[in-house]
Coordinates of C-alpha atoms in Angstrom, one line a residue:
M1 CA 40.5 27.1 -1.5
T2 CA 37.2 27.8 -3.2
S3 CA 33.3 28.3 -0.7
A4 CA 32.7 24.8 -2.2
S5 CA 35.6 22.9 -1.0
Q6 CA 35.6 23.9 2.3
D7 CA 34.2 22.3 5.6
R8 CA 30.6 23.3 6.6
S9 CA 30.4 20.8 9.3
N10 CA 30.3 22.8 12.3
L11 CA 28.3 26.3 11.3
I12 CA 25.2 25.0 13.0
P13 CA 27.0 22.5 15.7
F14 CA 24.8 18.4 15.8
S15 CA 22.6 19.1 19.2
S16 CA 24.5 17.2 22.6
R17 CA 21.5 14.2 21.9
L18 CA 23.3 13.4 18.6
K19 CA 26.5 12.6 20.3
E20 CA 24.5 10.8 23.7
G21 CA 24.0 7.9 22.2
R22 CA 26.3 7.2 19.2
A23 CA 23.6 9.0 17.2
L24 CA 26.3 9.6 15.3
A25 CA 28.9 6.5 15.8
Q26 CA 29.1 4.6 12.4
D27 CA 26.0 2.1 12.2
V28 CA 25.8 -0.2 10.8
W29 CA 24.9 0.4 7.2
S30 CA 28.1 2.6 7.0
I31 CA 30.0 -0.4 8.0
F32 CA 28.8 -3.0 5.3
N33 CA 28.8 -0.8 2.7
A34 CA 32.1 -0.6 3.4
A35 CA 33.3 -4.1 3.4
N36 CA 30.6 -5.2 0.4
L37 CA 32.6 -4.5 -2.3
P38 CA 33.6 -7.7 -4.1
Q39 CA 31.3 -8.3 -6.6
D40 CA 30.5 -11.7 -5.3
C41 CA 29.6 -11.2 -1.2
I42 CA 25.8 -10.8 -0.6
N43 CA 24.5 -8.1 1.9
L44 CA 21.2 -10.0 3.3
G45 CA 20.8 -7.9 6.5
Q46 CA 20.3 -4.3 5.0
G47 CA 17.7 -5.5 1.8
Y48 CA 20.2 -4.7 -1.1
M49 CA 20.3 -7.0 -3.8
N50 CA 22.8 -7.9 -7.0
F51 CA 19.6 -8.9 -9.3
A52 CA 16.6 -7.1 -10.7
P53 CA 13.9 -7.8 -9.0
P54 CA 10.9 -9.9 -10.6
E55 CA 9.3 -9.0 -13.8
W56 CA 6.1 -8.7 -12.3
V57 CA 7.5 -6.2 -10.0
T58 CA 8.5 -3.9 -12.3
E59 CA 5.1 -4.2 -14.3
A60 CA 3.2 -3.3 -11.6
A61 CA 6.0 -0.8 -10.0
E62 CA 4.5 0.7 -13.2
V63 CA 0.8 0.6 -13.3
A64 CA 1.3 2.6 -10.0
L65 CA 2.8 5.1 -10.5
R66 CA 1.6 5.6 -14.3
S67 CA -2.3 6.4 -11.7
V68 CA -3.0 8.9 -10.6
A69 CA -4.8 7.5 -6.1
P70 CA -1.2 5.9 -5.5
N71 CA 1.4 8.8 -5.8
H72 CA -0.2 11.1 -3.5
Y73 CA 0.7 11.5 1.1
S74 CA -0.5 8.5 2.2
H75 CA -3.0 9.2 5.4
P76 CA -0.7 9.4 8.3
R77 CA -2.1 6.3 9.8
G78 CA -1.5 4.9 6.6
R79 CA -3.8 3.7 3.4
I80 CA -7.4 2.8 4.7
R81 CA -7.4 0.1 2.3
L82 CA -3.8 -1.7 3.5
R83 CA -5.0 -0.9 7.3
E84 CA -8.0 -3.1 6.5
A85 CA -5.5 -5.5 4.9
I86 CA -3.5 -5.7 8.1
K87 CA -6.7 -5.6 10.4
S88 CA -8.1 -8.8 8.0
F89 CA -4.8 -10.9 8.8
Y90 CA -4.4 -10.4 12.6
D91 CA -7.9 -9.8 14.3
P92 CA -7.6 -13.8 14.4
K93 CA -4.0 -14.9 14.9
F94 CA -5.4 -11.8 18.3
G95 CA -8.2 -12.9 19.0
R96 CA -10.9 -10.2 18.6
E97 CA -11.3 -7.7 15.9
L98 CA -8.9 -4.3 15.7
D99 CA -9.4 -1.4 15.4
V100 CA -8.2 0.1 12.1
E101 CA -8.2 3.5 13.0
S102 CA -6.5 3.1 16.5
E103 CA -4.8 0.1 16.3
I104 CA -3.4 -0.6 14.1
L105 CA -0.1 2.2 11.8
V106 CA 1.7 2.0 8.6
T107 CA 5.2 3.0 9.3
S108 CA 7.8 2.8 6.8
G109 CA 9.4 0.2 7.9
A110 CA 9.9 -1.2 11.7
N111 CA 12.6 1.7 12.9
E112 CA 10.0 4.6 12.1
G113 CA 7.8 2.2 13.6
M114 CA 10.1 1.9 17.4
Y115 CA 10.9 5.4 17.0
A116 CA 7.6 6.8 16.8
A117 CA 6.7 3.9 19.3
L118 CA 9.1 5.6 21.4
T119 CA 8.2 9.0 21.2
A120 CA 5.3 8.5 21.7
F121 CA 6.3 7.1 24.8
L122 CA 9.0 8.0 26.9
E123 CA 9.0 11.0 29.4
E124 CA 12.3 11.3 30.2
G125 CA 14.3 9.1 32.2
D126 CA 12.6 6.0 31.9
E127 CA 14.3 2.9 32.2
V128 CA 14.7 0.5 28.9
I129 CA 14.9 -2.8 28.7
M130 CA 17.5 -3.3 26.1
F131 CA 18.3 -7.0 24.8
E132 CA 21.4 -8.1 23.7
P133 CA 22.8 -8.2 21.0
F134 CA 20.0 -5.6 20.1
F135 CA 20.2 -3.4 16.0
D136 CA 22.5 0.1 16.2
Q137 CA 19.2 2.5 15.5
Y138 CA 17.5 1.1 18.3
L139 CA 20.2 3.1 21.7
P140 CA 20.5 6.1 20.2
S141 CA 16.2 6.1 19.5
V142 CA 15.9 5.4 22.7
T143 CA 18.8 8.0 24.7
F144 CA 17.8 10.7 21.9
N145 CA 13.9 10.4 23.6
G146 CA 15.1 10.8 26.7
G147 CA 15.6 7.4 27.7
K148 CA 18.4 5.6 30.1
P149 CA 18.7 2.3 28.4
V150 CA 18.8 -1.1 30.7
Y151 CA 21.7 -4.1 28.9
V152 CA 20.1 -7.5 29.4
P153 CA 22.2 -10.5 27.9
L154 CA 20.5 -12.5 25.7
H155 CA 22.5 -16.1 25.8
P156 CA 23.6 -17.8 23.0
P157 CA 23.2 -21.2 21.2
K158 CA 25.4 -23.8 23.6
A159 CA 28.4 -24.2 20.9
T160 CA 26.7 -28.3 20.9
Q161 CA 23.6 -27.4 19.6
E162 CA 23.4 -28.7 15.6
K163 CA 21.5 -26.5 12.9
A164 CA 20.9 -23.1 16.1
T165 CA 18.4 -20.4 15.3
S166 CA 18.0 -17.7 16.7
N167 CA 14.6 -18.7 18.3
D168 CA 17.2 -20.3 20.0
W169 CA 19.3 -18.1 22.0
T170 CA 17.1 -17.6 25.6
I171 CA 17.0 -14.3 28.0
D172 CA 17.9 -15.5 32.0
I173 CA 14.8 -14.8 33.1
D174 CA 16.6 -13.5 37.1
E175 CA 18.9 -10.9 34.9
L176 CA 15.9 -9.8 33.8
R177 CA 14.1 -9.3 36.8
I178 CA 17.4 -7.9 38.6
S179 CA 16.9 -5.4 35.6
V180 CA 13.4 -4.3 36.7
E181 CA 14.0 -4.0 40.5

């Protein structure tokens, strides 16, 4: 057996934080990727497409890749033009002026944003309300940062309801109240 084919997974063991909170559990992407074998199977949940992007997207990407300015590290809070555009969009919705330096943070996605917020604000043992069902990566983000999950179920719409949407799921306020007492 060559050294390249030897199992090296135990050379440096994972921290206990990863073992607790299901951080090492199989995630939704791994499960769906294995199930996404048929050509006619389309996963709309995680941004996988089985078609090329529109030509205008590839042309814009090519222009961006050929310029110098957008190909440097961004500011840690996000590019100022993007933060200002976000501010312009949300100021009227919130009915107040947002501060691009202290109230707007651009992340590479929802997971990074959620993880950054939990890292910034959770103290060891803080309880975190987790409405079920939830995205499988939220639990490890909570527990890895010392949070204690408190589960509150969302209730699906009644079976008699036609054309139910995600907006039709409900929270039982009494269940929520009990979980925070």
